Amino acid sequence: MSDSNASTVDLDALASLAKRRGFIFQSSEIYGGIASTWDYGPLGAELKRNIKDAWWRKFVWERDDMVGLDSSILMNPEVWRASGHVDSFTDPLVDCRECRQRWREDHLEERNCPDCGGALTEARNFNLMFKTFIGPVEDDTSVAFLRPETAQGIFVNFENVLNSSRKRLPFGIAQIGKAFRNEITTGGFIFRTREFEIMEIEYFVEPGTDEEIHEQWIQDCLAWYTDLGVSKKRLRVRPHDADELSHYAKATYDIEYLFPWGWGEIQGIANRTDFDLKAHSERSGHGLTYFDQPSNSRFTPYVVEPSAGVDRAAMTFLVDAYTEEEAPTASGGTQKRVVMKLHPAIAPVKVAILPLSRNERLVPLAREVYDKVRSSGAVDGFVQYDDAQSIGRRYRRQDEIGTPLCITVDFESLDDNAVTIRDRDTMEQARIPIALLDAELGKRLRV
Ligand code: GAP
């Protein structure tokens, strides 16, 4: 949606707006915070919910080959032994011998400490899974892991879902949920954190059809971002080099976005082959296979896995939408306007109702319009009533938080039963009869 040069967006300005307007707060801020951990405020909660809803709508509800799942974060630790995470879900950790800072070796360009230039230790493998204990005794038999991906919850439920939903291949299981990784280094605001949310699909296919279906998923996933307004020129698809591939993958493509610091992964689309279903079959002794009636044969399906970070999607939408532009003023001059050009499906507030003033003659009609818009089927989301400060300041506030439409109720409204609709991006205003508001909002919000 935004044509602005997103790579020049100042992250500090974005983080400050995010805090001031209630998108994102530092976690436990009153205690000094906790490293790279963030809370989503009232607008951030709406933004995240809209992202997840838009994803679920496109990839589950609008397709006939998908079903959903909501599996638990804690699982039998055997799951993580079978999946290879206990042995292989590691990053190479190095320590600075001088200042003791810790780094991920594969993120370093040189063999010295980026902070003090000191010599580094040899790399050792650091497992990223968070460990905890189940029950009152903390010993080896009570160890459990916080899931580092939601995928394993899907694999171990393969048979349950197959039997209960009676899906035939190819079909997919989608899941959105929290994941935890004890990352060695974090940063880039909400880009790399230790607690985050993922939107994952395990798409089960007949072996041999996997490569073509993998290609189709890459295109479908890319289209999800561009359909929601993310600038095409700031997106790219990058194949993993052989030495980057996860222990389970035959091929992986990352969708990357051009962030202020450079290209960053926002989604991975992997061909996981039959690695996981076979690994769980072997370890659990419970065969996770598929019987194909037409060919009268039983086999282990291959899996194509699109896996997208919710927080990275939020970061992408915010960076891409953040725009500073010169806007005309009433007196004929111009002034700087900060506007978050979010797609209406993602915008945290869909419509703001702004009475021209708190005059007692205006308020009842403004509240009536507010009630009407909130209960309108045309507005699928949060509607705000905003009567604080001058109308100009209120428009600026709504522009900054990305509200696509503002409705102003003024003294003329009392006579003509009409209101003014202001479009966020063009700033054009149109007079619309209140009786026709539903249809007008529906038309404008479903772009
Ligand atoms: N099940 C496959 C899987 O977990 P991944 O590429 O490791 O694949 C999927 O992670 C997505 O999760 C990434 O593309 C990214 O969007 C998000 N993600 C991964 N680590 C993250 C972190 N530390 N903070 C925020 N998001 C993260």
mmCIF file with all atom_site columns, N, CA and C in Angstrom, residues 295-351:
data_model
loop_
_atom_site.group_PDB
_atom_site.id
_atom_site.type_symbol
_atom_site.label_atom_id
_atom_site.label_alt_id
_atom_site.label_comp_id
_atom_site.label_asym_id
_atom_site.label_entity_id
_atom_site.label_seq_id
_atom_site.pdbx_PDB_ins_code
_atom_site.Cartn_x
_atom_site.Cartn_y
_atom_site.Cartn_z
_atom_site.occupancy
_atom_site.B_iso_or_equiv
_atom_site.pdbx_formal_charge
_atom_site.auth_seq_id
_atom_site.auth_comp_id
_atom_site.auth_asym_id
_atom_site.auth_atom_id
_atom_site.pdbx_PDB_model_num
ATOM 1   N N  . SER A 1 295 ? -5.460  -46.111 -5.121 1.00 0.00 ? 295 SER A N  1
ATOM 2   C CA . SER A 1 295 ? -4.330  -46.967 -5.542 1.00 0.00 ? 295 SER A CA 1
ATOM 3   C C  . SER A 1 295 ? -4.187  -48.186 -4.633 1.00 0.00 ? 295 SER A C  1
ATOM 4   N N  . ASN A 1 296 ? -5.075  -48.279 -3.623 1.00 0.00 ? 296 ASN A N  1
ATOM 5   C CA . ASN A 1 296 ? -5.048  -49.396 -2.680 1.00 0.00 ? 296 ASN A CA 1
ATOM 6   C C  . ASN A 1 296 ? -3.651  -49.557 -2.053 1.00 0.00 ? 296 ASN A C  1
ATOM 7   N N  . SER A 1 297 ? -3.051  -48.431 -1.687 1.00 0.00 ? 297 SER A N  1
ATOM 8   C CA . SER A 1 297 ? -1.685  -48.510 -1.124 1.00 0.00 ? 297 SER A CA 1
ATOM 9   C C  . SER A 1 297 ? -1.583  -47.660 0.134  1.00 0.00 ? 297 SER A C  1
ATOM 10  N N  . ARG A 1 298 ? -0.637  -48.013 0.976  1.00 0.00 ? 298 ARG A N  1
ATOM 11  C CA . ARG A 1 298 ? -0.410  -47.272 2.221  1.00 0.00 ? 298 ARG A CA 1
ATOM 12  C C  . ARG A 1 298 ? 0.993   -46.659 2.158  1.00 0.00 ? 298 ARG A C  1
ATOM 13  N N  . PHE A 1 299 ? 1.091   -45.382 2.514  1.00 0.00 ? 299 PHE A N  1
ATOM 14  C CA . PHE A 1 299 ? 2.410   -44.728 2.487  1.00 0.00 ? 299 PHE A CA 1
ATOM 15  C C  . PHE A 1 299 ? 2.471   -43.613 3.524  1.00 0.00 ? 299 PHE A C  1
ATOM 16  N N  . THR A 1 300 ? 3.678   -43.084 3.731  1.00 0.00 ? 300 THR A N  1
ATOM 17  C CA . THR A 1 300 ? 3.838   -41.940 4.638  1.00 0.00 ? 300 THR A CA 1
ATOM 18  C C  . THR A 1 300 ? 3.812   -40.670 3.784  1.00 0.00 ? 300 THR A C  1
ATOM 19  N N  . PRO A 1 301 ? 2.851   -39.772 4.055  1.00 0.00 ? 301 PRO A N  1
ATOM 20  C CA . PRO A 1 301 ? 2.783   -38.555 3.230  1.00 0.00 ? 301 PRO A CA 1
ATOM 21  C C  . PRO A 1 301 ? 4.026   -37.685 3.385  1.00 0.00 ? 301 PRO A C  1
ATOM 22  N N  . TYR A 1 302 ? 4.302   -36.900 2.371  1.00 0.00 ? 302 TYR A N  1
ATOM 23  C CA . TYR A 1 302 ? 5.290   -35.822 2.467  1.00 0.00 ? 302 TYR A CA 1
ATOM 24  C C  . TYR A 1 302 ? 4.570   -34.579 3.007  1.00 0.00 ? 302 TYR A C  1
ATOM 25  N N  . VAL A 1 303 ? 5.365   -33.621 3.490  1.00 0.00 ? 303 VAL A N  1
ATOM 26  C CA . VAL A 1 303 ? 4.773   -32.434 4.110  1.00 0.00 ? 303 VAL A CA 1
ATOM 27  C C  . VAL A 1 303 ? 5.413   -31.158 3.565  1.00 0.00 ? 303 VAL A C  1
ATOM 28  N N  . VAL A 1 304 ? 4.563   -30.239 3.128  1.00 0.00 ? 304 VAL A N  1
ATOM 29  C CA . VAL A 1 304 ? 5.023   -28.886 2.786  1.00 0.00 ? 304 VAL A CA 1
ATOM 30  C C  . VAL A 1 304 ? 4.562   -27.981 3.927  1.00 0.00 ? 304 VAL A C  1
ATOM 31  N N  . GLU A 1 305 ? 5.485   -27.174 4.444  1.00 0.00 ? 305 GLU A N  1
ATOM 32  C CA . GLU A 1 305 ? 5.193   -26.409 5.653  1.00 0.00 ? 305 GLU A CA 1
ATOM 33  C C  . GLU A 1 305 ? 5.412   -24.904 5.497  1.00 0.00 ? 305 GLU A C  1
ATOM 34  N N  . PRO A 1 306 ? 4.330   -24.142 5.270  1.00 0.00 ? 306 PRO A N  1
ATOM 35  C CA . PRO A 1 306 ? 4.451   -22.685 5.352  1.00 0.00 ? 306 PRO A CA 1
ATOM 36  C C  . PRO A 1 306 ? 4.373   -22.257 6.821  1.00 0.00 ? 306 PRO A C  1
ATOM 37  N N  . SER A 1 307 ? 5.363   -21.510 7.283  1.00 0.00 ? 307 SER A N  1
ATOM 38  C CA . SER A 1 307 ? 5.416   -21.139 8.700  1.00 0.00 ? 307 SER A CA 1
ATOM 39  C C  . SER A 1 307 ? 5.769   -19.657 8.832  1.00 0.00 ? 307 SER A C  1
ATOM 40  N N  . ALA A 1 308 ? 4.800   -18.879 9.328  1.00 0.00 ? 308 ALA A N  1
ATOM 41  C CA . ALA A 1 308 ? 4.980   -17.414 9.356  1.00 0.00 ? 308 ALA A CA 1
ATOM 42  C C  . ALA A 1 308 ? 4.918   -16.899 10.782 1.00 0.00 ? 308 ALA A C  1
ATOM 43  N N  . GLY A 1 309 ? 5.776   -15.953 11.119 1.00 0.00 ? 309 GLY A N  1
ATOM 44  C CA . GLY A 1 309 ? 5.750   -15.336 12.438 1.00 0.00 ? 309 GLY A CA 1
ATOM 45  C C  . GLY A 1 309 ? 4.675   -14.258 12.491 1.00 0.00 ? 309 GLY A C  1
ATOM 46  N N  . VAL A 1 310 ? 3.834   -14.296 13.533 1.00 0.00 ? 310 VAL A N  1
ATOM 47  C CA . VAL A 1 310 ? 2.796   -13.258 13.684 1.00 0.00 ? 310 VAL A CA 1
ATOM 48  C C  . VAL A 1 310 ? 3.462   -11.912 13.990 1.00 0.00 ? 310 VAL A C  1
ATOM 49  N N  . ASP A 1 311 ? 4.462   -11.955 14.868 1.00 0.00 ? 311 ASP A N  1
ATOM 50  C CA . ASP A 1 311 ? 5.118   -10.704 15.275 1.00 0.00 ? 311 ASP A CA 1
ATOM 51  C C  . ASP A 1 311 ? 5.915   -10.112 14.106 1.00 0.00 ? 311 ASP A C  1
ATOM 52  N N  . ARG A 1 312 ? 6.515   -11.011 13.303 1.00 0.00 ? 312 ARG A N  1
ATOM 53  C CA . ARG A 1 312 ? 7.254   -10.498 12.129 1.00 0.00 ? 312 ARG A CA 1
ATOM 54  C C  . ARG A 1 312 ? 6.287   -9.940  11.093 1.00 0.00 ? 312 ARG A C  1
ATOM 55  N N  . ALA A 1 313 ? 5.103   -10.541 11.001 1.00 0.00 ? 313 ALA A N  1
ATOM 56  C CA . ALA A 1 313 ? 4.092   -9.985  10.095 1.00 0.00 ? 313 ALA A CA 1
ATOM 57  C C  . ALA A 1 313 ? 3.675   -8.607  10.618 1.00 0.00 ? 313 ALA A C  1
ATOM 58  N N  . ALA A 1 314 ? 3.467   -8.491  11.938 1.00 0.00 ? 314 ALA A N  1
ATOM 59  C CA . ALA A 1 314 ? 3.077   -7.205  12.527 1.00 0.00 ? 314 ALA A CA 1
ATOM 60  C C  . ALA A 1 314 ? 4.151   -6.155  12.241 1.00 0.00 ? 314 ALA A C  1
ATOM 61  N N  . MET A 1 315 ? 5.400   -6.568  12.413 1.00 0.00 ? 315 MET A N  1
ATOM 62  C CA . MET A 1 315 ? 6.533   -5.656  12.161 1.00 0.00 ? 315 MET A CA 1
ATOM 63  C C  . MET A 1 315 ? 6.540   -5.231  10.689 1.00 0.00 ? 315 MET A C  1
ATOM 64  N N  . THR A 1 316 ? 6.303   -6.190  9.798  1.00 0.00 ? 316 THR A N  1
ATOM 65  C CA . THR A 1 316 ? 6.291   -5.905  8.350  1.00 0.00 ? 316 THR A CA 1
ATOM 66  C C  . THR A 1 316 ? 5.183   -4.906  8.022  1.00 0.00 ? 316 THR A C  1
ATOM 67  N N  . PHE A 1 317 ? 3.966   -5.184  8.529  1.00 0.00 ? 317 PHE A N  1
ATOM 68  C CA . PHE A 1 317 ? 2.845   -4.289  8.213  1.00 0.00 ? 317 PHE A CA 1
ATOM 69  C C  . PHE A 1 317 ? 3.108   -2.886  8.763  1.00 0.00 ? 317 PHE A C  1
ATOM 70  N N  . LEU A 1 318 ? 3.662   -2.802  9.967  1.00 0.00 ? 318 LEU A N  1
ATOM 71  C CA . LEU A 1 318 ? 3.893   -1.483  10.562 1.00 0.00 ? 318 LEU A CA 1
ATOM 72  C C  . LEU A 1 318 ? 4.972   -0.715  9.793  1.00 0.00 ? 318 LEU A C  1
ATOM 73  N N  . VAL A 1 319 ? 6.091   -1.388  9.504  1.00 0.00 ? 319 VAL A N  1
ATOM 74  C CA . VAL A 1 319 ? 7.189   -0.698  8.800  1.00 0.00 ? 319 VAL A CA 1
ATOM 75  C C  . VAL A 1 319 ? 6.727   -0.274  7.407  1.00 0.00 ? 319 VAL A C  1
ATOM 76  N N  . ASP A 1 320 ? 6.019   -1.184  6.740  1.00 0.00 ? 320 ASP A N  1
ATOM 77  C CA . ASP A 1 320 ? 5.617   -0.895  5.366  1.00 0.00 ? 320 ASP A CA 1
ATOM 78  C C  . ASP A 1 320 ? 4.584   0.223   5.300  1.00 0.00 ? 320 ASP A C  1
ATOM 79  N N  . ALA A 1 321 ? 3.751   0.305   6.349  1.00 0.00 ? 321 ALA A N  1
ATOM 80  C CA . ALA A 1 321 ? 2.651   1.277   6.333  1.00 0.00 ? 321 ALA A CA 1
ATOM 81  C C  . ALA A 1 321 ? 3.093   2.661   6.814  1.00 0.00 ? 321 ALA A C  1
ATOM 82  N N  . TYR A 1 322 ? 4.191   2.698   7.592  1.00 0.00 ? 322 TYR A N  1
ATOM 83  C CA . TYR A 1 322 ? 4.601   3.967   8.211  1.00 0.00 ? 322 TYR A CA 1
ATOM 84  C C  . TYR A 1 322 ? 5.023   4.965   7.130  1.00 0.00 ? 322 TYR A C  1
ATOM 85  N N  . THR A 1 323 ? 4.339   6.098   7.084  1.00 0.00 ? 323 THR A N  1
ATOM 86  C CA . THR A 1 323 ? 4.591   7.089   6.035  1.00 0.00 ? 323 THR A CA 1
ATOM 87  C C  . THR A 1 323 ? 4.645   8.480   6.648  1.00 0.00 ? 323 THR A C  1
ATOM 88  N N  . GLU A 1 324 ? 5.651   9.234   6.239  1.00 0.00 ? 324 GLU A N  1
ATOM 89  C CA . GLU A 1 324 ? 5.683   10.660  6.609  1.00 0.00 ? 324 GLU A CA 1
ATOM 90  C C  . GLU A 1 324 ? 5.512   11.430  5.320  1.00 0.00 ? 324 GLU A C  1
ATOM 91  N N  . GLU A 1 325 ? 4.542   12.353  5.292  1.00 0.00 ? 325 GLU A N  1
ATOM 92  C CA . GLU A 1 325 ? 4.328   13.109  4.053  1.00 0.00 ? 325 GLU A CA 1
ATOM 93  C C  . GLU A 1 325 ? 3.925   14.540  4.371  1.00 0.00 ? 325 GLU A C  1
ATOM 94  N N  . GLU A 1 326 ? 4.038   15.395  3.351  1.00 0.00 ? 326 GLU A N  1
ATOM 95  C CA . GLU A 1 326 ? 3.596   16.784  3.487  1.00 0.00 ? 326 GLU A CA 1
ATOM 96  C C  . GLU A 1 326 ? 2.112   16.839  3.142  1.00 0.00 ? 326 GLU A C  1
ATOM 97  N N  . ALA A 1 327 ? 1.316   17.414  4.042  1.00 0.00 ? 327 ALA A N  1
ATOM 98  C CA . ALA A 1 327 ? -0.127  17.492  3.788  1.00 0.00 ? 327 ALA A CA 1
ATOM 99  C C  . ALA A 1 327 ? -0.553  18.958  3.792  1.00 0.00 ? 327 ALA A C  1
ATOM 100 N N  . PRO A 1 328 ? -1.527  19.313  2.932  1.00 0.00 ? 328 PRO A N  1
ATOM 101 C CA . PRO A 1 328 ? -1.976  20.711  2.898  1.00 0.00 ? 328 PRO A CA 1
ATOM 102 C C  . PRO A 1 328 ? -2.718  21.098  4.180  1.00 0.00 ? 328 PRO A C  1
ATOM 103 N N  . THR A 1 329 ? -2.524  22.337  4.622  1.00 0.00 ? 329 THR A N  1
ATOM 104 C CA . THR A 1 329 ? -3.276  22.828  5.787  1.00 0.00 ? 329 THR A CA 1
ATOM 105 C C  . THR A 1 329 ? -4.430  23.703  5.314  1.00 0.00 ? 329 THR A C  1
ATOM 106 N N  . ALA A 1 330 ? -5.358  24.012  6.229  1.00 0.00 ? 330 ALA A N  1
ATOM 107 C CA . ALA A 1 330 ? -6.524  24.824  5.880  1.00 0.00 ? 330 ALA A CA 1
ATOM 108 C C  . ALA A 1 330 ? -6.106  26.209  5.401  1.00 0.00 ? 330 ALA A C  1
ATOM 109 N N  . SER A 1 331 ? -4.946  26.717  5.925  1.00 0.00 ? 331 SER A N  1
ATOM 110 C CA . SER A 1 331 ? -4.519  28.072  5.570  1.00 0.00 ? 331 SER A CA 1
ATOM 111 C C  . SER A 1 331 ? -3.722  28.113  4.262  1.00 0.00 ? 331 SER A C  1
ATOM 112 N N  . GLY A 1 332 ? -3.649  26.994  3.555  1.00 0.00 ? 332 GLY A N  1
ATOM 113 C CA . GLY A 1 332 ? -2.977  26.994  2.255  1.00 0.00 ? 332 GLY A CA 1
ATOM 114 C C  . GLY A 1 332 ? -1.522  26.551  2.306  1.00 0.00 ? 332 GLY A C  1
ATOM 115 N N  . GLY A 1 333 ? -0.978  26.327  3.480  1.00 0.00 ? 333 GLY A N  1
ATOM 116 C CA . GLY A 1 333 ? 0.413   25.860  3.596  1.00 0.00 ? 333 GLY A CA 1
ATOM 117 C C  . GLY A 1 333 ? 0.469   24.340  3.613  1.00 0.00 ? 333 GLY A C  1
ATOM 118 N N  . THR A 1 334 ? 1.595   23.824  4.096  1.00 0.00 ? 334 THR A N  1
ATOM 119 C CA . THR A 1 334 ? 1.688   22.365  4.260  1.00 0.00 ? 334 THR A CA 1
ATOM 120 C C  . THR A 1 334 ? 2.269   22.055  5.641  1.00 0.00 ? 334 THR A C  1
ATOM 121 N N  . GLN A 1 335 ? 2.018   20.842  6.086  1.00 0.00 ? 335 GLN A N  1
ATOM 122 C CA . GLN A 1 335 ? 2.627   20.396  7.346  1.00 0.00 ? 335 GLN A CA 1
ATOM 123 C C  . GLN A 1 335 ? 2.907   18.900  7.270  1.00 0.00 ? 335 GLN A C  1
ATOM 124 N N  . LYS A 1 336 ? 3.863   18.448  8.112  1.00 0.00 ? 336 LYS A N  1
ATOM 125 C CA . LYS A 1 336 ? 4.214   17.026  8.082  1.00 0.00 ? 336 LYS A CA 1
ATOM 126 C C  . LYS A 1 336 ? 3.068   16.202  8.669  1.00 0.00 ? 336 LYS A C  1
ATOM 127 N N  . ARG A 1 337 ? 2.744   15.123  7.962  1.00 0.00 ? 337 ARG A N  1
ATOM 128 C CA . ARG A 1 337 ? 1.684   14.234  8.453  1.00 0.00 ? 337 ARG A CA 1
ATOM 129 C C  . ARG A 1 337 ? 2.276   12.835  8.571  1.00 0.00 ? 337 ARG A C  1
ATOM 130 N N  . VAL A 1 338 ? 2.113   12.216  9.740  1.00 0.00 ? 338 VAL A N  1
ATOM 131 C CA . VAL A 1 338 ? 2.508   10.814  9.897  1.00 0.00 ? 338 VAL A CA 1
ATOM 132 C C  . VAL A 1 338 ? 1.257   9.980   9.729  1.00 0.00 ? 338 VAL A C  1
ATOM 133 N N  . VAL A 1 339 ? 1.305   9.062   8.773  1.00 0.00 ? 339 VAL A N  1
ATOM 134 C CA . VAL A 1 339 ? 0.112   8.249   8.522  1.00 0.00 ? 339 VAL A CA 1
ATOM 135 C C  . VAL A 1 339 ? 0.521   6.794   8.358  1.00 0.00 ? 339 VAL A C  1
ATOM 136 N N  . MET A 1 340 ? -0.208  5.939   9.037  1.00 0.00 ? 340 MET A N  1
ATOM 137 C CA . MET A 1 340 ? 0.040   4.507   8.979  1.00 0.00 ? 340 MET A CA 1
ATOM 138 C C  . MET A 1 340 ? -0.906  3.953   7.928  1.00 0.00 ? 340 MET A C  1
ATOM 139 N N  . LYS A 1 341 ? -0.382  3.688   6.727  1.00 0.00 ? 341 LYS A N  1
ATOM 140 C CA . LYS A 1 341 ? -1.267  3.296   5.614  1.00 0.00 ? 341 LYS A CA 1
ATOM 141 C C  . LYS A 1 341 ? -1.539  1.781   5.642  1.00 0.00 ? 341 LYS A C  1
ATOM 142 N N  . LEU A 1 342 ? -2.142  1.353   6.739  1.00 0.00 ? 342 LEU A N  1
ATOM 143 C CA . LEU A 1 342 ? -2.460  -0.070  6.900  1.00 0.00 ? 342 LEU A CA 1
ATOM 144 C C  . LEU A 1 342 ? -3.670  -0.453  6.061  1.00 0.00 ? 342 LEU A C  1
ATOM 145 N N  . HIS A 1 343 ? -3.646  -1.656  5.511  1.00 0.00 ? 343 HIS A N  1
ATOM 146 C CA . HIS A 1 343 ? -4.814  -2.182  4.802  1.00 0.00 ? 343 HIS A CA 1
ATOM 147 C C  . HIS A 1 343 ? -5.988  -2.225  5.788  1.00 0.00 ? 343 HIS A C  1
ATOM 148 N N  . PRO A 1 344 ? -7.211  -1.899  5.343  1.00 0.00 ? 344 PRO A N  1
ATOM 149 C CA . PRO A 1 344 ? -8.365  -1.906  6.266  1.00 0.00 ? 344 PRO A CA 1
ATOM 150 C C  . PRO A 1 344 ? -8.552  -3.225  7.013  1.00 0.00 ? 344 PRO A C  1
ATOM 151 N N  . ALA A 1 345 ? -8.177  -4.345  6.393  1.00 0.00 ? 345 ALA A N  1
ATOM 152 C CA . ALA A 1 345 ? -8.363  -5.634  7.088  1.00 0.00 ? 345 ALA A CA 1
ATOM 153 C C  . ALA A 1 345 ? -7.437  -5.752  8.297  1.00 0.00 ? 345 ALA A C  1
ATOM 154 N N  . ILE A 1 346 ? -6.336  -5.023  8.277  1.00 0.00 ? 346 ILE A N  1
ATOM 155 C CA . ILE A 1 346 ? -5.317  -5.131  9.325  1.00 0.00 ? 346 ILE A CA 1
ATOM 156 C C  . ILE A 1 346 ? -5.432  -3.985  10.339 1.00 0.00 ? 346 ILE A C  1
ATOM 157 N N  . ALA A 1 347 ? -5.960  -2.845  9.889  1.00 0.00 ? 347 ALA A N  1
ATOM 158 C CA . ALA A 1 347 ? -6.002  -1.643  10.742 1.00 0.00 ? 347 ALA A CA 1
ATOM 159 C C  . ALA A 1 347 ? -6.681  -1.938  12.075 1.00 0.00 ? 347 ALA A C  1
ATOM 160 N N  . PRO A 1 348 ? -6.069  -1.520  13.210 1.00 0.00 ? 348 PRO A N  1
ATOM 161 C CA . PRO A 1 348 ? -6.651  -1.837  14.527 1.00 0.00 ? 348 PRO A CA 1
ATOM 162 C C  . PRO A 1 348 ? -7.995  -1.161  14.766 1.00 0.00 ? 348 PRO A C  1
ATOM 163 N N  . VAL A 1 349 ? -8.137  0.075   14.305 1.00 0.00 ? 349 VAL A N  1
ATOM 164 C CA . VAL A 1 349 ? -9.439  0.744   14.406 1.00 0.00 ? 349 VAL A CA 1
ATOM 165 C C  . VAL A 1 349 ? -9.949  0.895   12.977 1.00 0.00 ? 349 VAL A C  1
ATOM 166 N N  . LYS A 1 350 ? -11.145 0.395   12.726 1.00 0.00 ? 350 LYS A N  1
ATOM 167 C CA . LYS A 1 350 ? -11.665 0.436   11.348 1.00 0.00 ? 350 LYS A CA 1
ATOM 168 C C  . LYS A 1 350 ? -12.293 1.791   11.043 1.00 0.00 ? 350 LYS A C  1
ATOM 169 N N  . VAL A 1 351 ? -13.048 2.272   12.029 1.00 0.00 ? 351 VAL A N  1
ATOM 170 C CA . VAL A 1 351 ? -13.764 3.534   11.834 1.00 0.00 ? 351 VAL A CA 1
ATOM 171 C C  . VAL A 1 351 ? -13.719 4.311   13.151 1.00 0.00 ? 351 VAL A C  1
#
